[in-house]
Amino acid sequence: MSMIRLMFYVMSFIAIASALYAALSKNLVRSIFVFFVTLFALAGLYVLALADFVAVTQVVIYVGGILVLILFAFMLSRRETLNVIQQRKSTFINMAKVPALILAALFLVVLVNVILKADADNLPWIKEAIAQKNVITPTSSTIDNIGVNLMTTYLLPFEAISILLLMALVGAAHLSRKEGSA
Amino acid sequence: MITLTDFLLVGAVLFSTGIYMIVSKRNSIQVLIGIELMLNAAILNLVAFGRFDKLKNSGQVFALFAIVLAAATTAVALAIILNVYRRYKTIDPDEIKNLRD
């Protein structure tokens, strides 16, 4: 039991520290690569929340797809303009960032207050789920249940998502074609 | 076992880091990374609550949907960023003031 807590603290420390580094780093490439680490640590947190299928999907789609896409976009845009942005940013470092810092800090305070007041572990429906043994335990396998639910209970959102993916595919292809052909 | 509040606190910290990135960064790609961080915080909450629904798996299924949606959003957003770069030769969101020409 304490081993799981230790793993949780390690994973959340890695996730938060790398997210903060990605937020504070001035170098774009470095913040993209540190974001890799954040996503992997979040996949570890999903495993600790007993959602192994979501964790594997996270690794496949986020780490394998989205980050490669971001790296592509970065490499297709030219380096000089990025450097200009970075240098100008470092001169205005204090003025531009104070409002963002205040906003983020106040939002964090509000969120933490809400979470501590809500006391999520003692919500009525969660107690009911625990009483009815409707809780995922470390020994139970959930993947077959997810598959069955995806094709029965959640069929409508599933189809809606597939149409939206098709629209995003067409839209991305339309947006990134050459300028002259329109 | 890890309590629900722990997951929610980690999610809150990641969410406000994402807000900080979105507001303060002067580079569209880093703004996009901030958006992804906020989405991931939301997915973490979904997964943490999804543990208490073994029969219907609502939390995990919608976490999967959110991951797929994030992938679609990122593809379109990067196409838009490349287009903006081609037109304005910059991807600083503060410099882009016109919608068309």
Coordinates of C-alpha atoms in Angstrom, one line a residue:
Chain A
M1 CA 0.0 0.0 0.0
S2 CA 2.7 2.5 0.8
M3 CA 4.6 1.4 -2.3
I4 CA 1.6 2.6 -4.4
R5 CA 1.6 5.9 -2.6
L6 CA 5.3 6.2 -3.2
M7 CA 4.8 5.6 -6.9
F8 CA 2.0 8.1 -6.9
Y9 CA 4.2 10.8 -5.3
V10 CA 7.1 10.0 -7.7
M11 CA 4.8 10.1 -10.8
S12 CA 3.0 13.3 -9.8
F13 CA 6.3 15.0 -8.9
I14 CA 7.7 14.2 -12.3
A15 CA 4.5 15.3 -14.0
I16 CA 4.2 18.6 -12.2
A17 CA 8.0 19.4 -12.3
S18 CA 8.2 18.7 -16.0
A19 CA 5.0 20.7 -16.7
L20 CA 6.5 23.7 -14.7
Y21 CA 9.7 23.4 -16.6
A22 CA 7.9 23.3 -19.9
A23 CA 6.0 26.4 -18.8
L24 CA 9.0 28.4 -17.6
S25 CA 11.6 27.4 -20.2
K26 CA 12.4 30.0 -22.8
N27 CA 13.5 27.4 -25.4
L28 CA 10.7 26.1 -27.5
V29 CA 12.4 22.8 -28.4
R30 CA 13.2 22.1 -24.8
S31 CA 9.7 22.8 -23.7
I32 CA 8.3 20.4 -26.4
F33 CA 10.7 17.6 -25.3
V34 CA 10.0 18.1 -21.6
F35 CA 6.3 17.9 -22.5
F36 CA 7.1 14.3 -23.6
V37 CA 8.1 13.5 -20.0
T38 CA 4.9 15.1 -18.6
L39 CA 2.8 12.9 -20.9
F40 CA 4.6 9.7 -19.9
A41 CA 4.3 10.6 -16.2
L42 CA 0.5 11.2 -16.7
A43 CA 0.3 7.8 -18.4
G44 CA 1.8 6.4 -15.2
L45 CA -0.7 8.3 -13.1
Y46 CA -3.5 6.7 -15.2
V47 CA -2.1 3.3 -14.5
L48 CA -2.2 4.1 -10.8
A49 CA -5.8 5.1 -11.2
L50 CA -6.4 1.6 -12.5
A51 CA -7.1 2.8 -16.1
D52 CA -4.5 0.8 -18.0
F53 CA -6.3 1.0 -21.4
V54 CA -6.5 4.8 -21.2
A55 CA -2.8 4.9 -20.2
V56 CA -1.8 2.8 -23.3
T57 CA -4.0 5.1 -25.5
Q58 CA -2.3 8.1 -24.0
V59 CA 1.1 6.8 -24.9
V60 CA 0.1 5.8 -28.4
I61 CA -1.9 8.9 -29.3
Y62 CA -0.3 11.7 -27.3
V63 CA 3.3 10.6 -27.3
G64 CA 3.3 8.9 -30.6
G65 CA 0.9 11.2 -32.5
I66 CA 0.4 14.7 -31.1
L67 CA 4.0 15.3 -30.1
V68 CA 5.4 14.2 -33.4
L69 CA 2.9 16.5 -35.1
I70 CA 4.0 19.4 -32.9
L71 CA 7.6 18.7 -33.7
F72 CA 6.8 18.6 -37.4
A73 CA 5.1 22.0 -37.2
F74 CA 8.1 23.4 -35.4
M75 CA 10.5 22.0 -37.9
L76 CA 8.4 23.3 -40.9
S77 CA 8.5 26.9 -39.5
R78 CA 11.7 28.7 -39.9
R79 CA 14.2 29.1 -37.0
E80 CA 15.0 32.7 -37.3
T81 CA 11.6 34.0 -36.5
L82 CA 11.4 31.7 -33.5
N83 CA 14.7 33.1 -32.2
V84 CA 13.5 36.7 -32.7
I85 CA 10.4 35.9 -30.6
Q86 CA 12.5 34.3 -27.9
Q87 CA 15.0 37.2 -27.7
R88 CA 12.2 39.8 -27.5
K89 CA 10.5 37.7 -24.9
S90 CA 13.5 37.7 -22.6
T91 CA 13.8 41.4 -22.5
F92 CA 10.1 41.9 -21.4
I93 CA 10.3 39.0 -19.0
N94 CA 9.0 40.8 -15.9
M95 CA 6.2 43.0 -17.3
A96 CA 4.5 40.4 -19.6
K97 CA 4.4 37.5 -17.2
V98 CA 3.2 39.0 -13.9
P99 CA -0.5 39.1 -14.9
A100 CA -0.4 35.5 -16.2
L101 CA 1.3 34.4 -13.0
I102 CA -1.3 36.1 -10.8
L103 CA -4.1 34.6 -12.9
A104 CA -2.7 31.1 -12.7
A105 CA -2.0 31.4 -8.9
L106 CA -5.4 32.7 -8.1
F107 CA -7.0 30.0 -10.2
L108 CA -4.9 27.4 -8.4
V109 CA -6.0 28.7 -5.0
V110 CA -9.7 28.6 -6.1
L111 CA -9.4 25.1 -7.5
V112 CA -7.6 23.8 -4.4
N113 CA -10.2 25.4 -2.1
V114 CA -13.0 23.9 -4.1
I115 CA -11.4 20.4 -4.1
L116 CA -10.8 20.5 -0.4
K117 CA -14.3 21.7 0.4
A118 CA -15.9 19.2 -2.0
D119 CA -14.3 16.3 -0.2
A120 CA -14.5 14.0 -3.2
D121 CA -13.9 10.8 -1.3
N122 CA -17.1 11.1 0.7
L123 CA -19.5 12.0 -2.1
P124 CA -22.8 10.1 -1.9
W125 CA -22.5 8.4 -5.2
I126 CA -19.0 7.3 -4.5
K127 CA -20.0 5.8 -1.2
E128 CA -22.8 4.1 -2.9
A129 CA -20.5 2.7 -5.5
I130 CA -18.1 1.4 -2.8
A131 CA -21.1 -0.2 -1.0
Q132 CA -22.3 -1.9 -4.1
K133 CA -18.8 -3.1 -5.0
N134 CA -18.9 -1.1 -8.2
V135 CA -15.3 -0.1 -7.9
I136 CA -12.4 -1.2 -10.1
T137 CA -10.0 -3.2 -8.1
P138 CA -6.3 -3.9 -9.1
T139 CA -7.1 -7.5 -10.0
S140 CA -10.1 -6.8 -12.3
S141 CA -9.6 -6.6 -16.0
T142 CA -11.6 -3.7 -17.5
I143 CA -10.6 -3.8 -21.2
D144 CA -13.3 -6.2 -22.4
N145 CA -15.9 -4.3 -20.5
I146 CA -14.7 -1.0 -22.1
G147 CA -15.1 -2.6 -25.5
V148 CA -18.6 -3.9 -24.9
N149 CA -19.7 -0.5 -23.4
L150 CA -18.1 1.4 -26.3
M151 CA -20.3 -0.6 -28.8
T152 CA -23.5 -0.5 -26.8
T153 CA -24.0 2.2 -24.2
Y154 CA -21.7 4.8 -25.8
L155 CA -22.4 4.0 -29.5
L156 CA -23.8 7.5 -30.2
P157 CA -20.9 9.5 -28.9
F158 CA -18.6 7.0 -30.6
E159 CA -20.2 7.7 -34.0
A160 CA -20.2 11.5 -33.3
I161 CA -16.5 11.3 -32.5
S162 CA -15.9 9.4 -35.8
I163 CA -17.7 12.1 -37.8
L164 CA -15.8 14.8 -36.0
L165 CA -12.5 13.0 -36.8
L166 CA -13.4 12.9 -40.5
M167 CA -14.2 16.6 -40.4
A168 CA -10.9 17.4 -38.7
L169 CA -9.1 15.3 -41.3
V170 CA -10.7 17.1 -44.2
G171 CA -10.3 20.4 -42.5
A172 CA -6.6 19.9 -41.8
A173 CA -5.9 18.8 -45.3
H174 CA -7.8 21.8 -46.7
L175 CA -6.0 24.3 -44.5
S176 CA -2.5 23.0 -45.2
R177 CA -2.7 22.9 -49.0
K178 CA -0.7 25.3 -51.1
E179 CA -1.8 28.9 -51.2
G180 CA -2.1 29.4 -55.0
S181 CA -4.5 26.6 -55.7
A182 CA -7.5 28.3 -54.1
Chain B
M1 CA -4.9 3.2 -1.9
I2 CA -4.5 6.7 -3.3
T3 CA -7.5 8.9 -2.5
L4 CA -9.5 10.8 -5.0
T5 CA -8.4 14.2 -3.6
D6 CA -4.8 13.5 -4.4
F7 CA -5.6 13.0 -8.1
L8 CA -7.7 16.1 -8.1
L9 CA -5.0 18.2 -6.6
V10 CA -2.4 17.0 -9.2
G11 CA -5.0 17.9 -11.9
A12 CA -5.5 21.3 -10.4
V13 CA -1.8 22.1 -10.5
L14 CA -1.5 20.9 -14.1
F15 CA -4.5 22.9 -15.1
S16 CA -3.2 26.2 -13.7
T17 CA 0.2 25.5 -15.3
G18 CA -1.6 25.2 -18.6
I19 CA -3.5 28.5 -17.9
Y20 CA -0.2 30.2 -17.2
M21 CA 1.3 28.9 -20.5
I22 CA -1.7 30.0 -22.5
V23 CA -1.7 33.5 -21.1
S24 CA 2.0 34.2 -21.0
K25 CA 3.6 32.5 -24.0
R26 CA 4.3 34.5 -27.2
N27 CA 4.6 31.5 -29.4
S28 CA 1.5 29.7 -30.7
I29 CA 3.1 26.2 -30.4
Q30 CA 3.7 26.8 -26.7
V31 CA 0.1 28.0 -26.3
L32 CA -1.0 24.8 -27.9
I33 CA 1.1 22.8 -25.4
G34 CA -0.6 24.7 -22.6
I35 CA -4.0 23.7 -24.0
E36 CA -2.8 20.1 -24.1
L37 CA -1.8 20.3 -20.5
M38 CA -5.2 21.6 -19.5
L39 CA -6.9 18.7 -21.5
N40 CA -4.6 16.2 -19.7
A41 CA -5.6 17.6 -16.3
A42 CA -9.2 17.1 -17.3
I43 CA -8.5 13.6 -18.5
L44 CA -6.8 12.8 -15.2
N45 CA -9.9 13.8 -13.3
L46 CA -12.1 11.7 -15.6
V47 CA -9.9 8.7 -15.1
A48 CA -9.7 9.2 -11.3
F49 CA -13.5 9.4 -11.0
G50 CA -13.9 6.5 -13.5
R51 CA -12.5 4.1 -11.0
F52 CA -15.9 4.2 -9.2
D53 CA -17.9 3.0 -12.2
K54 CA -16.9 -0.5 -12.9
L55 CA -20.1 -1.5 -14.8
K56 CA -20.4 1.3 -17.3
N57 CA -16.8 2.6 -17.4
S58 CA -18.2 6.1 -18.1
G59 CA -15.1 7.9 -16.9
Q60 CA -12.6 5.9 -18.9
V61 CA -14.7 5.9 -22.1
F62 CA -15.0 9.6 -22.0
A63 CA -11.3 9.9 -21.3
L64 CA -10.7 8.0 -24.5
F65 CA -13.0 10.3 -26.3
A66 CA -11.2 13.4 -24.9
I67 CA -7.8 12.0 -26.0
V68 CA -9.2 11.4 -29.6
L69 CA -10.7 14.9 -29.6
A70 CA -7.4 16.4 -28.5
A71 CA -5.6 14.7 -31.4
A72 CA -8.1 16.1 -33.9
T73 CA -7.9 19.5 -32.4
T74 CA -4.1 19.5 -32.5
A75 CA -4.0 18.5 -36.2
V76 CA -6.3 21.4 -37.1
A77 CA -4.6 23.9 -34.9
L78 CA -1.2 23.0 -36.3
A79 CA -2.5 23.4 -39.8
I80 CA -3.8 26.9 -38.8
I81 CA -0.5 27.8 -37.2
L82 CA 1.4 26.8 -40.4
N83 CA -1.0 28.9 -42.5
V84 CA -0.6 31.9 -40.2
Y85 CA 3.1 31.5 -40.4
R86 CA 3.0 31.4 -44.1
R87 CA 1.0 34.6 -44.3
Y88 CA 2.4 36.7 -41.5
K89 CA 5.9 35.2 -41.1
T90 CA 5.4 35.1 -37.3
I91 CA 3.5 32.8 -34.9
D92 CA 3.2 35.3 -32.1
P93 CA -0.5 35.4 -31.2
D94 CA -0.2 39.1 -30.2
E95 CA 0.9 40.2 -33.6
I96 CA -1.9 38.6 -35.6
K97 CA -4.6 41.2 -35.7
N98 CA -6.5 40.6 -39.0
L99 CA -8.7 37.7 -39.8
R100 CA -8.3 38.1 -43.5
D101 CA -5.7 40.3 -45.3

